[in-house]
CSV table of N, CA and C in Angstrom, one decimal:
chain,number,residue,atom,x,y,z
Z,1,UNK,N,126.8,119.6,173.1
Z,1,UNK,CA,126.0,119.5,172.1
Z,1,UNK,C,125.7,118.2,171.8
Z,2,UNK,N,124.5,118.0,171.4
Z,2,UNK,CA,123.9,116.6,171.1
Z,2,UNK,C,124.5,115.9,169.9
Z,3,UNK,N,124.7,114.5,170.1
Z,3,UNK,CA,125.5,113.8,168.9
Z,3,UNK,C,124.2,113.6,167.8
Z,4,UNK,N,124.5,114.1,166.7
Z,4,UNK,CA,123.4,113.7,165.6
Z,4,UNK,C,123.3,112.3,165.4
Z,5,UNK,N,124.6,111.5,165.5
Z,5,UNK,CA,124.4,110.0,165.3
Z,5,UNK,C,123.7,109.4,166.5
Z,6,UNK,N,123.6,109.9,167.7
Z,6,UNK,CA,123.0,109.4,168.8
Z,6,UNK,C,121.5,109.6,168.7
Z,7,UNK,N,121.2,110.9,168.1
Z,7,UNK,CA,119.7,111.3,167.8
Z,7,UNK,C,119.2,110.4,166.8
Z,8,UNK,N,119.7,110.0,165.6
Z,8,UNK,CA,119.3,109.1,164.7
Z,8,UNK,C,119.3,107.7,165.4
Z,9,UNK,N,120.1,107.2,165.9
Z,9,UNK,CA,120.2,106.0,166.5
Z,9,UNK,C,119.1,105.8,167.5
Z,10,UNK,N,118.6,106.8,168.5
Z,10,UNK,CA,117.6,106.8,169.3
Z,10,UNK,C,116.2,106.8,168.6
Z,11,UNK,N,116.1,107.5,167.3
Z,11,UNK,CA,114.9,107.7,166.7
Z,11,UNK,C,114.7,106.5,165.9
Z,12,UNK,N,115.8,105.6,165.7
Z,12,UNK,CA,115.7,104.2,164.8
Z,12,UNK,C,115.1,103.3,165.7
Z,13,UNK,N,115.1,103.4,167.0
Z,13,UNK,CA,114.4,102.5,168.0
Z,13,UNK,C,112.6,102.6,167.7
Z,14,UNK,N,112.4,103.7,167.4
Z,14,UNK,CA,110.8,104.0,167.0
Z,14,UNK,C,110.7,103.7,165.5
Z,15,UNK,N,111.5,104.1,164.7
Z,15,UNK,CA,111.4,104.0,163.0
Z,15,UNK,C,112.5,103.2,162.5
Z,16,UNK,N,112.5,102.0,162.8
Z,16,UNK,CA,113.6,100.9,162.2
Z,16,UNK,C,114.1,101.6,161.0
Z,17,UNK,N,113.3,102.0,160.0
Z,17,UNK,CA,114.1,102.5,158.7
Z,17,UNK,C,115.1,103.6,158.8
Z,18,UNK,N,115.1,104.1,159.9
Z,18,UNK,CA,116.3,104.9,160.2
Z,18,UNK,C,117.6,104.5,160.5
Z,19,UNK,N,117.5,103.2,160.7
Z,19,UNK,CA,118.8,102.5,161.1
Z,19,UNK,C,119.9,102.8,160.0
Z,20,UNK,N,121.0,103.1,160.4
Z,20,UNK,CA,122.3,103.5,159.7
Z,20,UNK,C,122.0,105.0,158.8
Z,21,UNK,N,121.1,105.6,159.0
Z,21,UNK,CA,120.9,106.8,158.3
Z,21,UNK,C,121.7,107.9,158.9
Z,22,UNK,N,122.1,109.1,158.2
Z,22,UNK,CA,122.8,110.1,158.7
Z,22,UNK,C,122.0,111.3,158.6
Z,23,UNK,N,122.2,111.7,159.9
Z,23,UNK,CA,121.2,113.1,160.1
Z,23,UNK,C,122.1,114.2,159.5
Z,24,UNK,N,121.2,115.5,159.5
Z,24,UNK,CA,121.6,116.6,159.0
Z,24,UNK,C,121.1,117.8,159.7
Z,25,UNK,N,121.8,118.7,160.3
Z,25,UNK,CA,121.2,119.9,161.3
Z,25,UNK,C,120.5,120.5,160.1
Z,26,UNK,N,119.3,121.4,160.7
Z,26,UNK,CA,118.5,122.1,159.8
Z,26,UNK,C,118.2,123.3,160.7
Z,27,UNK,N,117.6,124.5,160.1
Z,27,UNK,CA,117.2,125.5,161.0
Z,27,UNK,C,116.0,124.9,161.7
Z,28,UNK,N,115.7,125.7,162.8
Z,28,UNK,CA,114.4,125.5,163.5
Z,28,UNK,C,113.3,126.3,163.2
Z,29,UNK,N,112.3,125.7,163.3
Z,29,UNK,CA,111.0,126.3,162.9
Z,29,UNK,C,110.4,127.3,164.0
Z,30,UNK,N,109.8,128.3,163.4
Z,30,UNK,CA,109.0,129.2,164.3
Z,30,UNK,C,107.6,129.0,164.1
Z,31,UNK,N,106.7,128.8,165.2
Z,31,UNK,CA,105.5,128.6,165.2
Z,31,UNK,C,104.8,130.2,165.4
Z,32,UNK,N,103.9,130.3,164.5
Z,32,UNK,CA,103.0,131.8,164.6
Z,32,UNK,C,102.2,131.5,165.9
Z,33,UNK,N,102.2,132.6,166.7
Z,33,UNK,CA,101.4,132.8,168.0
Z,33,UNK,C,100.5,133.8,167.7
Z,34,UNK,N,99.1,133.6,168.3
Z,34,UNK,CA,98.2,134.7,168.2
Z,34,UNK,C,98.3,135.8,169.3
Z,35,UNK,N,98.2,137.0,169.0
Z,35,UNK,CA,98.2,138.0,170.0
Z,35,UNK,C,96.6,138.8,170.1
Z,36,UNK,N,96.5,139.2,171.1
Z,36,UNK,CA,95.3,139.9,171.1
Z,36,UNK,C,95.4,141.3,171.1
Z,37,UNK,N,94.5,142.5,170.9
Z,37,UNK,CA,94.5,143.7,170.4
Z,37,UNK,C,95.8,144.5,171.2
Z,38,UNK,N,95.9,144.1,172.6
Z,38,UNK,CA,96.8,144.8,173.5
Z,38,UNK,C,98.4,144.1,173.1
Z,39,UNK,N,98.3,143.2,172.3
Z,39,UNK,CA,99.7,142.6,171.9
Z,39,UNK,C,100.3,141.5,172.9
Z,40,UNK,N,99.1,141.0,173.8
Z,40,UNK,CA,99.6,140.0,174.6
Z,40,UNK,C,99.1,138.7,173.8
Z,41,UNK,N,100.3,137.7,174.2
Z,41,UNK,CA,100.1,136.4,173.5
Z,41,UNK,C,98.7,135.6,174.1
Z,42,UNK,N,98.2,134.9,173.1
Z,42,UNK,CA,96.9,134.3,173.5
Z,42,UNK,C,97.3,132.7,173.5
Z,43,UNK,N,97.2,132.5,174.8
Z,43,UNK,CA,97.5,130.9,175.3
Z,43,UNK,C,96.3,130.0,174.9
Z,44,UNK,N,95.2,130.1,174.5
Z,44,UNK,CA,94.1,129.0,174.3
Z,44,UNK,C,93.5,129.6,172.9
Z,45,UNK,N,92.5,128.6,172.5
Z,45,UNK,CA,91.9,128.9,171.3
Z,45,UNK,C,91.1,130.1,171.3
Z,46,UNK,N,90.7,130.6,170.2
Z,46,UNK,CA,89.9,131.9,170.0
Z,46,UNK,C,88.8,131.5,168.9
Z,47,UNK,N,87.4,131.4,169.4
Z,47,UNK,CA,86.6,131.0,168.7
Z,47,UNK,C,85.7,132.1,168.4
Z,48,UNK,N,85.6,132.5,167.2
Z,48,UNK,CA,84.6,133.6,166.7
Z,48,UNK,C,83.7,133.5,165.8
Z,49,UNK,N,82.5,134.0,165.7
Z,49,UNK,CA,81.5,133.9,164.8
Z,49,UNK,C,81.3,135.2,164.1
Z,50,UNK,N,80.9,135.2,162.6
Z,50,UNK,CA,80.8,136.2,161.9
Z,50,UNK,C,79.6,135.8,160.8
Z,51,UNK,N,78.5,136.3,160.9
Z,51,UNK,CA,77.5,136.0,160.0
Z,51,UNK,C,77.3,134.5,160.3
Z,52,UNK,N,77.3,133.6,159.1
Z,52,UNK,CA,77.0,132.3,159.0
Z,52,UNK,C,78.3,131.5,159.4
Z,53,UNK,N,79.4,132.2,159.6
Z,53,UNK,CA,80.4,131.5,159.7
Z,53,UNK,C,81.3,131.3,161.0
Z,54,UNK,N,81.9,130.3,161.4
Z,54,UNK,CA,82.5,130.1,162.8
Z,54,UNK,C,84.2,130.0,162.5
Z,55,UNK,N,85.0,130.8,163.2
Z,55,UNK,CA,86.2,130.8,162.9
Z,55,UNK,C,86.8,130.2,164.2
Z,56,UNK,N,87.9,129.0,163.9
Z,56,UNK,CA,88.8,128.8,165.2
Z,56,UNK,C,90.1,129.0,165.0
Z,57,UNK,N,90.6,129.9,165.7
Z,57,UNK,CA,91.9,130.5,165.5
Z,57,UNK,C,92.8,130.3,166.8
Z,58,UNK,N,94.1,130.2,166.7
Z,58,UNK,CA,95.2,129.8,167.3
Z,58,UNK,C,94.9,128.5,168.1
Z,59,UNK,N,95.0,127.3,167.2
Z,59,UNK,CA,94.8,126.1,167.7
Z,59,UNK,C,96.2,125.5,167.6
Z,60,UNK,N,97.0,125.7,168.4
Z,60,UNK,CA,98.4,125.0,168.4
Z,60,UNK,C,98.3,123.6,168.8
Z,61,UNK,N,99.5,123.0,169.3
Z,61,UNK,CA,99.4,121.6,169.7
Z,61,UNK,C,98.1,121.2,170.2
Z,62,UNK,N,97.7,121.7,171.3
Z,62,UNK,CA,96.3,121.0,171.6
Z,62,UNK,C,95.4,121.0,170.8
Z,63,UNK,N,95.3,121.4,169.8
Z,63,UNK,CA,94.3,121.3,168.6
Z,63,UNK,C,94.5,120.0,168.0
Z,64,UNK,N,95.8,119.6,167.9
Z,64,UNK,CA,96.1,118.0,167.4
Z,64,UNK,C,95.6,117.1,168.2
Z,65,UNK,N,95.5,117.1,169.6
Z,65,UNK,CA,95.3,116.1,170.5
Z,65,UNK,C,93.9,116.2,171.0
Z,66,UNK,N,93.1,117.3,170.7
Z,66,UNK,CA,91.9,117.4,171.1
Z,66,UNK,C,91.1,117.7,170.1
Z,67,UNK,N,91.3,117.6,168.8
Z,67,UNK,CA,90.6,118.1,167.5
Z,67,UNK,C,89.2,117.5,167.5
Z,68,UNK,N,88.7,116.4,168.1
Z,68,UNK,CA,87.5,115.8,167.9
Z,68,UNK,C,86.6,116.5,169.1
Z,69,UNK,N,87.3,116.7,170.3
Z,69,UNK,CA,86.6,117.6,171.4
Z,69,UNK,C,86.1,119.0,170.8
Z,70,UNK,N,87.2,119.5,170.2
Z,70,UNK,CA,86.9,120.8,169.5
Z,70,UNK,C,85.8,120.9,168.6
Z,71,UNK,N,85.9,119.8,167.6
Z,71,UNK,CA,84.6,119.9,166.9
Z,71,UNK,C,83.5,119.6,167.4
Z,72,UNK,N,83.2,118.6,168.4
Z,72,UNK,CA,82.1,118.6,169.0
Z,72,UNK,C,81.7,119.8,169.6
Z,73,UNK,N,82.4,120.5,170.3
Z,73,UNK,CA,82.1,121.7,170.8
Z,73,UNK,C,81.6,122.8,169.7
Z,74,UNK,N,82.3,122.8,168.6
Z,74,UNK,CA,81.8,123.9,167.8
Z,74,UNK,C,80.6,123.4,167.0
Z,75,UNK,N,80.3,122.1,166.7
Z,75,UNK,CA,79.0,121.6,166.3
Z,75,UNK,C,77.8,121.9,167.3
Z,76,UNK,N,78.0,121.7,168.5
Z,76,UNK,CA,77.2,121.9,169.6
Z,76,UNK,C,76.8,123.7,169.7
Z,77,UNK,N,77.9,124.5,169.4
Z,77,UNK,CA,77.6,125.7,169.6
Z,77,UNK,C,76.7,126.2,168.2
Z,78,UNK,N,76.9,125.6,167.0
Z,78,UNK,CA,76.1,125.9,165.8
Z,78,UNK,C,74.9,125.6,166.0
Z,79,UNK,N,74.6,124.0,166.5
Z,79,UNK,CA,73.4,123.5,166.7
Z,79,UNK,C,72.6,124.3,167.6
Z,80,UNK,N,73.1,125.0,168.9
Z,80,UNK,CA,72.4,125.9,169.6
Z,80,UNK,C,72.1,127.2,169.0
Z,81,UNK,N,73.0,127.9,168.2
Z,81,UNK,CA,72.6,128.9,167.7
Z,81,UNK,C,71.6,129.0,166.5
Z,82,UNK,N,71.7,127.9,165.9
Z,82,UNK,CA,70.6,127.7,164.9
Z,82,UNK,C,69.3,127.0,165.2
Z,83,UNK,N,69.4,126.6,166.4
Z,83,UNK,CA,68.4,125.6,167.0
Z,83,UNK,C,68.2,124.5,166.3
Z,84,UNK,N,68.9,123.8,166.0
Z,84,UNK,CA,69.1,122.4,165.4
Z,84,UNK,C,68.9,121.3,166.1
Z,85,UNK,N,68.7,121.4,167.5
Z,85,UNK,CA,68.5,120.3,168.3
Z,85,UNK,C,69.8,120.0,168.9
Z,86,UNK,N,69.9,118.6,169.3
Z,86,UNK,CA,71.3,118.2,169.8
Z,86,UNK,C,72.0,117.8,168.7
Z,87,UNK,N,73.3,117.9,168.7
Z,87,UNK,CA,74.2,117.6,167.6
Z,87,UNK,C,74.9,116.0,167.9
Z,88,UNK,N,74.7,115.7,169.2
Z,88,UNK,CA,75.3,114.5,169.4
Z,88,UNK,C,74.4,113.3,169.3
Z,89,UNK,N,74.6,112.2,169.1
Z,89,UNK,CA,73.9,110.9,168.9
Z,89,UNK,C,73.4,110.7,170.4
Z,90,UNK,N,72.2,110.0,170.5
Z,90,UNK,CA,71.7,109.8,171.9
Z,90,UNK,C,72.2,108.2,172.4
């Protein structure tokens, strides 16, 4: 079993305000995971359009690290769909 004191001590190297703090075990979270119509887990983004709306579904952790790239992709898709010209600055 991992020592809570050692965990907090290690974390305090990155967040000095934790120095001397006491940790407390808590329940672990469960992340929702998208599945397709056959019940298979979806490992990537799902982009759908309906009418004038575009939906980005199942954006787990890669969504946080590549959010600007995803936004650029979505803008480009909409610009092409509505013939708005290039969305990116020259």
